[in-house]
PDB file of C-alpha atoms in Angstrom:
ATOM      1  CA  UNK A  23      -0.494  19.590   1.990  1.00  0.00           C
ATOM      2  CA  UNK A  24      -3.615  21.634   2.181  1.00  0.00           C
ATOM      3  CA  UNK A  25      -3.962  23.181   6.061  1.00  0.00           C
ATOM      4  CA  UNK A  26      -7.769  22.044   5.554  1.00  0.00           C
ATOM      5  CA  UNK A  27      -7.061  18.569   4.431  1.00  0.00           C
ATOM      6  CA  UNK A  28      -6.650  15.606   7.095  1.00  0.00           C
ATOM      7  CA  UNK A  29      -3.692  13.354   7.510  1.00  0.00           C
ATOM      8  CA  UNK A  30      -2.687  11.065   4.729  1.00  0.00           C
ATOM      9  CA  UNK A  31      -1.025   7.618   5.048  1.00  0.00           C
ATOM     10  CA  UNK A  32       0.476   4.825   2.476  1.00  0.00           C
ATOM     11  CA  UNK A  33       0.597   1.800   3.095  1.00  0.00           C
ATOM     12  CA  UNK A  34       3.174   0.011   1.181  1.00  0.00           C
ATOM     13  CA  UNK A  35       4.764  -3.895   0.790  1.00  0.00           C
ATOM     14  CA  UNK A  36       6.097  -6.425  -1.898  1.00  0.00           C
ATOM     15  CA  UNK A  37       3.544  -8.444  -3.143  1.00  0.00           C
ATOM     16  CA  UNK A  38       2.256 -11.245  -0.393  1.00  0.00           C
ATOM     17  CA  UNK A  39       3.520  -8.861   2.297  1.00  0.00           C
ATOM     18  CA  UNK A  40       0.194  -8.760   4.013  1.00  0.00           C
ATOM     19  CA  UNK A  41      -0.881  -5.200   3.593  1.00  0.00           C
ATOM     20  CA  UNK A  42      -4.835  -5.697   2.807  1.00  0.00           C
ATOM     21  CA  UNK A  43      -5.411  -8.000   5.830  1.00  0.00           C
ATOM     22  CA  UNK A  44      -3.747  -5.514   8.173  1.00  0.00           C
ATOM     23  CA  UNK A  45      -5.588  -2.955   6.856  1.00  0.00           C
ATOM     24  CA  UNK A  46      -8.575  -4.797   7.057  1.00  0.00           C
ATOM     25  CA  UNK A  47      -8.435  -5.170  10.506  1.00  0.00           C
ATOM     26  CA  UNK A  48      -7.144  -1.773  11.140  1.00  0.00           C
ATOM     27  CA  UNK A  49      -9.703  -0.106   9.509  1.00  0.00           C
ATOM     28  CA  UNK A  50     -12.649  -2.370  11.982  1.00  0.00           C
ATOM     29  CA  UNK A  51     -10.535  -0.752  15.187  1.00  0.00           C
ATOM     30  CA  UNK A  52     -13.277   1.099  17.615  1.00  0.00           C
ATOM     31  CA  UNK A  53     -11.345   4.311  17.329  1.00  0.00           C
ATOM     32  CA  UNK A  54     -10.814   4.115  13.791  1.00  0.00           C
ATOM     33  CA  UNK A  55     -14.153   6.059  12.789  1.00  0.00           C
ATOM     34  CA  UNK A  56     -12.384   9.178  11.314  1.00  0.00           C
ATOM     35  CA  UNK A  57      -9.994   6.647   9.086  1.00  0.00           C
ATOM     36  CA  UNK A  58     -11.082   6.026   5.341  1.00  0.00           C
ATOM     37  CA  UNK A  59      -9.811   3.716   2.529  1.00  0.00           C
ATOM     38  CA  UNK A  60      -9.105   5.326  -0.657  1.00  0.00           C
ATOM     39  CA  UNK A  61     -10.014   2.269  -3.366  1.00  0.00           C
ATOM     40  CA  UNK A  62      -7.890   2.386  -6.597  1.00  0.00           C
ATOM     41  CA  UNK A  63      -8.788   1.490  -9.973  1.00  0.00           C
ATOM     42  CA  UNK A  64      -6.847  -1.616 -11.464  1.00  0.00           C
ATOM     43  CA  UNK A  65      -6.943  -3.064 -15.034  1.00  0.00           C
ATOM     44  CA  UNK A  66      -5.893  -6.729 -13.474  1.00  0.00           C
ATOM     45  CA  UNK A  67      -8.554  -9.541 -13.384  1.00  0.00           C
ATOM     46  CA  UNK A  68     -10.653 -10.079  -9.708  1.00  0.00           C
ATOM     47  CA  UNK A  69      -9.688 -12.233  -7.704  1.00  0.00           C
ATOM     48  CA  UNK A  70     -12.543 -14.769  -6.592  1.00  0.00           C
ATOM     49  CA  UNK A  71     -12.235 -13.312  -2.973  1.00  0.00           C
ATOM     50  CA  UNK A  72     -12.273 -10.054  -4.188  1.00  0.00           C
ATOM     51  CA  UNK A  73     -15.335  -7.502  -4.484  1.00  0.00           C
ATOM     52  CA  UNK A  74     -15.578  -4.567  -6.730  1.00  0.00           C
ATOM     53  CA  UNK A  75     -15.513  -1.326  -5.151  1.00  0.00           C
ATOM     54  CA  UNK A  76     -14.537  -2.821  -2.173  1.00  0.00           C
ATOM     55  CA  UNK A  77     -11.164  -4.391  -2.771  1.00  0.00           C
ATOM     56  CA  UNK A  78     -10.566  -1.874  -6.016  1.00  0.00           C
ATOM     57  CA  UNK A  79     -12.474  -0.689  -8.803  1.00  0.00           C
ATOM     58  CA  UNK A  80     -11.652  -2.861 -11.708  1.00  0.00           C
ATOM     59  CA  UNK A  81     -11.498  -1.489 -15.312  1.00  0.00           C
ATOM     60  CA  UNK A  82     -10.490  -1.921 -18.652  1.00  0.00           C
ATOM     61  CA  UNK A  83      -7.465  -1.165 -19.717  1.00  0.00           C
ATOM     62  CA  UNK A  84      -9.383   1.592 -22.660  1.00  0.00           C
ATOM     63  CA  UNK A  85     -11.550   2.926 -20.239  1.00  0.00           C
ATOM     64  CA  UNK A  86      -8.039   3.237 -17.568  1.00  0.00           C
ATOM     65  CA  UNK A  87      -6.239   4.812 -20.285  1.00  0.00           C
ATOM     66  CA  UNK A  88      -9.419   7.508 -21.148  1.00  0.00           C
ATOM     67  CA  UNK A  89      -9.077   8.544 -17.157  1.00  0.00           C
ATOM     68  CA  UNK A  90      -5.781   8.850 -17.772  1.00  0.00           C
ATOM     69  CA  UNK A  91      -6.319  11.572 -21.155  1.00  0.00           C
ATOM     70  CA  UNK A  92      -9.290  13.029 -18.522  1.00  0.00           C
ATOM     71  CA  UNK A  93      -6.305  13.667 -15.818  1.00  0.00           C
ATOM     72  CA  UNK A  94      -8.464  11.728 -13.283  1.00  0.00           C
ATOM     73  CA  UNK A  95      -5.958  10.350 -11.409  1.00  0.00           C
ATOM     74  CA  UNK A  96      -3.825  11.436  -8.521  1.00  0.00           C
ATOM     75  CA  UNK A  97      -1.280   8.646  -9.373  1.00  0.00           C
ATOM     76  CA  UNK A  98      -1.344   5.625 -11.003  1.00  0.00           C
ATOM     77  CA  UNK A  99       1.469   3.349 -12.338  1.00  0.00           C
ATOM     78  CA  UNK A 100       2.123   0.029 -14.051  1.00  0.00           C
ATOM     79  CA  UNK A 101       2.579  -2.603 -12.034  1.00  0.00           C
ATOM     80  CA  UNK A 102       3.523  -6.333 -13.513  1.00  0.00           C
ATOM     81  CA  UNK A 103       1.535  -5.743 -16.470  1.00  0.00           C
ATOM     82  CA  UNK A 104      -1.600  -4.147 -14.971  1.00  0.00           C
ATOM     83  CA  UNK A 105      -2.298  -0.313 -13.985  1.00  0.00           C
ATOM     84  CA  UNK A 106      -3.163   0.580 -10.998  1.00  0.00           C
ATOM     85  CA  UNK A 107      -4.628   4.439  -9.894  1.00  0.00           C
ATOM     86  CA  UNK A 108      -5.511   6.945  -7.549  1.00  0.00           C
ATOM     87  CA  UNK A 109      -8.297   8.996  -8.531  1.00  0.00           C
ATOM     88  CA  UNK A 110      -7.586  12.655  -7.434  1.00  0.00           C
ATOM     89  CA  UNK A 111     -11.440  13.605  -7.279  1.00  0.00           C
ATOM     90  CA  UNK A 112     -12.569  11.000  -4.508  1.00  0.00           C
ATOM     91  CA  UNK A 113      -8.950  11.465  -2.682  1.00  0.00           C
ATOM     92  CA  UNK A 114      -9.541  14.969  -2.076  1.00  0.00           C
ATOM     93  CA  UNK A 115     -13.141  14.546  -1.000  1.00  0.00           C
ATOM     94  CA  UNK A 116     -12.128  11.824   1.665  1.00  0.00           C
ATOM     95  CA  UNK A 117      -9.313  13.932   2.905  1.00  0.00           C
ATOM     96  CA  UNK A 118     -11.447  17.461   3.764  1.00  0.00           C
ATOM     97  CA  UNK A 119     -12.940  15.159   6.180  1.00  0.00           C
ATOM     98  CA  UNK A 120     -11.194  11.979   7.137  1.00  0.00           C
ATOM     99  CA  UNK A 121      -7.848  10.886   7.805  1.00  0.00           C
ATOM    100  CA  UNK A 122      -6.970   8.932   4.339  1.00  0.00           C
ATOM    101  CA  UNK A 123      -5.105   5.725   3.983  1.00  0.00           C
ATOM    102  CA  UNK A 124      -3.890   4.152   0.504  1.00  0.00           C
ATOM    103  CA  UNK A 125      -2.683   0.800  -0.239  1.00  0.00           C
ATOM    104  CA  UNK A 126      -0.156   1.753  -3.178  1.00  0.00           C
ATOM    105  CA  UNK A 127       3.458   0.130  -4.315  1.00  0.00           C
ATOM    106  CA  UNK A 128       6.534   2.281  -4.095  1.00  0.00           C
ATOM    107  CA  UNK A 129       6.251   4.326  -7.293  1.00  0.00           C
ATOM    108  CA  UNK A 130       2.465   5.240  -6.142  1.00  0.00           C
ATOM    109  CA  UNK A 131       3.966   6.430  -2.850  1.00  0.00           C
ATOM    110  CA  UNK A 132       6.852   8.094  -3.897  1.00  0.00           C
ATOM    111  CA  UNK A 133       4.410   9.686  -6.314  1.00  0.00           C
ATOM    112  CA  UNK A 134       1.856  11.106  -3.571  1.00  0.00           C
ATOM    113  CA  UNK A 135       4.680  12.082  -1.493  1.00  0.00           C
ATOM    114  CA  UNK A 136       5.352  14.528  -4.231  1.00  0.00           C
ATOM    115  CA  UNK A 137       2.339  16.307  -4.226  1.00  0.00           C
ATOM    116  CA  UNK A 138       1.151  15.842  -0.532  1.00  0.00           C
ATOM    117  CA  UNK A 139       4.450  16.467   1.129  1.00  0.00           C
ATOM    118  CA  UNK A 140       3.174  15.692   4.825  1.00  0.00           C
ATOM    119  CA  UNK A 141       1.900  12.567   3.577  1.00  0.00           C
ATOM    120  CA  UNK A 142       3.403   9.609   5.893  1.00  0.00           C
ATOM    121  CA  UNK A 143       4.549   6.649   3.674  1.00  0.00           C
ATOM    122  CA  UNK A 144       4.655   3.312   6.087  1.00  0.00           C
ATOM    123  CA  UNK A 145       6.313   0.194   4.338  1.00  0.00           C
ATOM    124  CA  UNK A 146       5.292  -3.502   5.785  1.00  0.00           C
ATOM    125  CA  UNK A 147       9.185  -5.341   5.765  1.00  0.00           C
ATOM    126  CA  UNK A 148       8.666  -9.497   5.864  1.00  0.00           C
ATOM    127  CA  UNK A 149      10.714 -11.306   8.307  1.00  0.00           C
ATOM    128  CA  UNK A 150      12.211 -13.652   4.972  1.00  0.00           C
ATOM    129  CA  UNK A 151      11.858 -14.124   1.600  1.00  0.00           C
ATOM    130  CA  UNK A 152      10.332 -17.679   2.182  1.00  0.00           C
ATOM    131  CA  UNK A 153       7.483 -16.448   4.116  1.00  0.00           C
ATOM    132  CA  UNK A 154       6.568 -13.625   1.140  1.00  0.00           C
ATOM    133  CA  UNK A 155       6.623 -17.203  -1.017  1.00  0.00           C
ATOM    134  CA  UNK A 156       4.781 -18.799   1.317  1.00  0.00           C
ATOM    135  CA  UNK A 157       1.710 -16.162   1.655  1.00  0.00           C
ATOM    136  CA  UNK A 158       2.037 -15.908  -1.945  1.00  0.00           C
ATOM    137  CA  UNK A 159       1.184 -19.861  -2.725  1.00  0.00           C
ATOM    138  CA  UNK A 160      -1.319 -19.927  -0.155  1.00  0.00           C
ATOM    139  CA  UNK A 161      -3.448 -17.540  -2.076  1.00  0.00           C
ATOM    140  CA  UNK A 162      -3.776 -20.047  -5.001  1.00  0.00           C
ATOM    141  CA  UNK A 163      -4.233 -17.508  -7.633  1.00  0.00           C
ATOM    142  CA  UNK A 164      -0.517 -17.294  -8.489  1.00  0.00           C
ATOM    143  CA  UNK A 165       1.527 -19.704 -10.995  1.00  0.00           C
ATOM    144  CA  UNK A 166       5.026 -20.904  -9.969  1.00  0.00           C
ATOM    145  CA  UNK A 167       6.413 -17.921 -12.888  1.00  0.00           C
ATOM    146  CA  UNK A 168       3.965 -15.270 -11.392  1.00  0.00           C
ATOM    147  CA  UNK A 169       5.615 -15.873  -7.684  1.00  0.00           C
ATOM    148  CA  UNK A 170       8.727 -15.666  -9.031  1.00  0.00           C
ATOM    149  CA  UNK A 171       8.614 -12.724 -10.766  1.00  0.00           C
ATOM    150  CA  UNK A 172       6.951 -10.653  -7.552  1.00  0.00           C
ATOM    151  CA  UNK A 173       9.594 -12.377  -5.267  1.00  0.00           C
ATOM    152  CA  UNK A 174      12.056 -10.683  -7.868  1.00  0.00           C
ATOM    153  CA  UNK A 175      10.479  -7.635  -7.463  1.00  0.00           C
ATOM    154  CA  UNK A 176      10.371  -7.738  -3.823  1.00  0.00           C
ATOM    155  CA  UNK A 177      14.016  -7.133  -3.555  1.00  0.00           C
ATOM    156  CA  UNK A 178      14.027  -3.664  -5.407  1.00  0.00           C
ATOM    157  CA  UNK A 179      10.736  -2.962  -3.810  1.00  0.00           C
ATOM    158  CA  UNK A 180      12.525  -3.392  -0.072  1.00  0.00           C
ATOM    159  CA  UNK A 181      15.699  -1.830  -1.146  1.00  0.00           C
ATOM    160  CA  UNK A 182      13.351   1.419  -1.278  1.00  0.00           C
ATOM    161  CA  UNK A 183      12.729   1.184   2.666  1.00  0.00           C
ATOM    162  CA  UNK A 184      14.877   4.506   3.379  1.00  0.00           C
ATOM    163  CA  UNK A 185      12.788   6.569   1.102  1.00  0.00           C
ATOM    164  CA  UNK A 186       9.896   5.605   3.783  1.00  0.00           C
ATOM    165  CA  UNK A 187       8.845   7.336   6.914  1.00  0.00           C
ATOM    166  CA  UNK A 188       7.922   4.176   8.696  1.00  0.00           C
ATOM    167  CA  UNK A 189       9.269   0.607   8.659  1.00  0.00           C
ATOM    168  CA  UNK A 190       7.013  -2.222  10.266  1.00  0.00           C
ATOM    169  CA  UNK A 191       7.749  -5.586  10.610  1.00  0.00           C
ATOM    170  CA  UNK A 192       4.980  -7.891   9.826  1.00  0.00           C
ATOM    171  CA  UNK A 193       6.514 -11.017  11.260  1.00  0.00           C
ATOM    172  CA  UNK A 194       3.449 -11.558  13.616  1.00  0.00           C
ATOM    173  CA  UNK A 195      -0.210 -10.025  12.960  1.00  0.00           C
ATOM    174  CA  UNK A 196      -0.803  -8.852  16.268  1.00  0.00           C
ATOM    175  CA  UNK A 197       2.924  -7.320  16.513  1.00  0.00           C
ATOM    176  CA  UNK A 198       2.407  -5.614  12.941  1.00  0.00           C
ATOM    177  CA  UNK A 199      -1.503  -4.706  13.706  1.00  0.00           C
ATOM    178  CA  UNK A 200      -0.284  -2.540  17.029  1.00  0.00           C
ATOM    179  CA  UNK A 201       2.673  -0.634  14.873  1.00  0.00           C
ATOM    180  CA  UNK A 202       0.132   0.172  12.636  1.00  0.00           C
ATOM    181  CA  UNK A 203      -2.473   1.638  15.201  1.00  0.00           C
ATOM    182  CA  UNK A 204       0.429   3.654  16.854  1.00  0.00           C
ATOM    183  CA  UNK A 205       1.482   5.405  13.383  1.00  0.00           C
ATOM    184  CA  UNK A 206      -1.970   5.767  11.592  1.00  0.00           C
ATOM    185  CA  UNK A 207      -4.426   5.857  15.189  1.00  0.00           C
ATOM    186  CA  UNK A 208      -2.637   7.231  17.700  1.00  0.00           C
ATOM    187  CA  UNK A 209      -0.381   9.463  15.440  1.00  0.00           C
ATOM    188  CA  UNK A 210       3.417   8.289  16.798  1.00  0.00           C
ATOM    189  CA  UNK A 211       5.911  10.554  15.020  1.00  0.00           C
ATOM    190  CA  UNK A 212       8.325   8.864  12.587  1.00  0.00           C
ATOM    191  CA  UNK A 213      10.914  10.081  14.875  1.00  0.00           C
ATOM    192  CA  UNK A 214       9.345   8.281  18.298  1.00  0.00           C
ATOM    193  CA  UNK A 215       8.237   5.314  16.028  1.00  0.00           C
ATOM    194  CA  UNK A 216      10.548   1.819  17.440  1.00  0.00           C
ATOM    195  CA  UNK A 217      10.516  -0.054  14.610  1.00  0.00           C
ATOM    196  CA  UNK A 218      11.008  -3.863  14.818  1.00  0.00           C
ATOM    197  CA  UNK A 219      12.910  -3.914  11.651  1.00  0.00           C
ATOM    198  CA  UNK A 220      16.991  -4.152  11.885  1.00  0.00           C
ATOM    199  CA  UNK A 221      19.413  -3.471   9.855  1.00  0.00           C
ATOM    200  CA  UNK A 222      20.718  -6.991  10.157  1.00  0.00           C
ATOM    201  CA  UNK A 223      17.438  -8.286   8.810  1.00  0.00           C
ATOM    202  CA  UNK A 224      17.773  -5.349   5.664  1.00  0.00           C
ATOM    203  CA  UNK A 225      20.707  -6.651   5.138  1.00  0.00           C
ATOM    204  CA  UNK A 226      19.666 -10.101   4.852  1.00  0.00           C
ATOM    205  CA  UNK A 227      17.020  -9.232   2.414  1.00  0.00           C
ATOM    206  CA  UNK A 228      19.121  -7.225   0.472  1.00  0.00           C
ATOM    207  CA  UNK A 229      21.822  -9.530  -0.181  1.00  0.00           C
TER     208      UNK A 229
END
């Protein structure tokens, strides 16, 4: 990464894992004036809770595909039907000022980590598959084949944990909310970082 550029996070989880109300309230911490949220561009339908430019920056899938031809994204991928991107111009603005943070699945990680090899990649583990079913009924916006099909995901998506630099357990807001402020606010190295997540809980996901 640039010497003149800030630090950049990702922020990473299966579907329902509770990333954008984490963030959320990271984001309205007192000391968390010199963080930013990068807001991708999506081709999927708003939700009603949603906001655009706030929650992402929803497009067409022609006019996603012509930023694509005009190489004006950073990343971007396709994610159960819809794209979803990074836009390189904005991201580099934010970052020669402001630590960064981006809410992206593993192949939008894995792809940033490429070119920003400092970035720190931080992925949000669920203590059981029935509580990444639960958060994902209680949103109302999914149909029983939709949840399925993202709890089927989930399982690759977690099986990509050792490719991450952080692992946080988000079991408990306030548990998961003070992991997050020691990585992204108060800088904790990957190496001092005591993750919550075990091996025998992996394992249990994994199986």
């Amino acid at each position: 990464m640039d010497k003149n550029l800030n630090n950049l996070f990702v922020i990473s989880s299966p579907s329902g894992g509770g990333k954008s109300s984490l963030i959320e309230a990271l984001l309205s911490e007192p000391n968390a004036q010199n963080l930013s949220l990068s807001i991708s561009f999506t081709t999927r339908l708003k939700r009603s809770t949603e906001e655009d430019g706030k929650n992402y920056y929803f497009i067409d899938r022609k006019e996603f595909e012509k930023k694509i031809n005009n190489n004006d994204f950073l990343e971007y991928a396709e994610v159960f039907n819809n794209f979803y991107g990074t836009e390189r111009q904005k991201t580099e603005k934010i970052l020669k000022s402001k630590d960064l943070l981006l809410e992206l699945d593993w192949q939008g990680a894995f792809n940033i980590k490429e070119k920003f090899i400092e970035t720190k990649n931080i992925f949000l583990i669920p203590p059981s598959f029935d509580d990444l079913k639960k958060r994902l009924k209680n949103r109302g916006t999914e149909s029983n084949e939709s949840i399925e099909m993202r709890l089927s995901a989930a399982k690759e998506e977690i099986s990509k944990h050792s490719s991450y630099d952080y692992l946080v357990l988000n079991d408990n807001f306030e548990f998961a909310l003070e992991d997050l402020k020691k990585i992204v606010l108060n800088k904790v190295s990957a190496e001092d970082f005591e993750s919550r997540v075990t091996d025998k809980l992996l394992n249990k996901l994994l199986d």
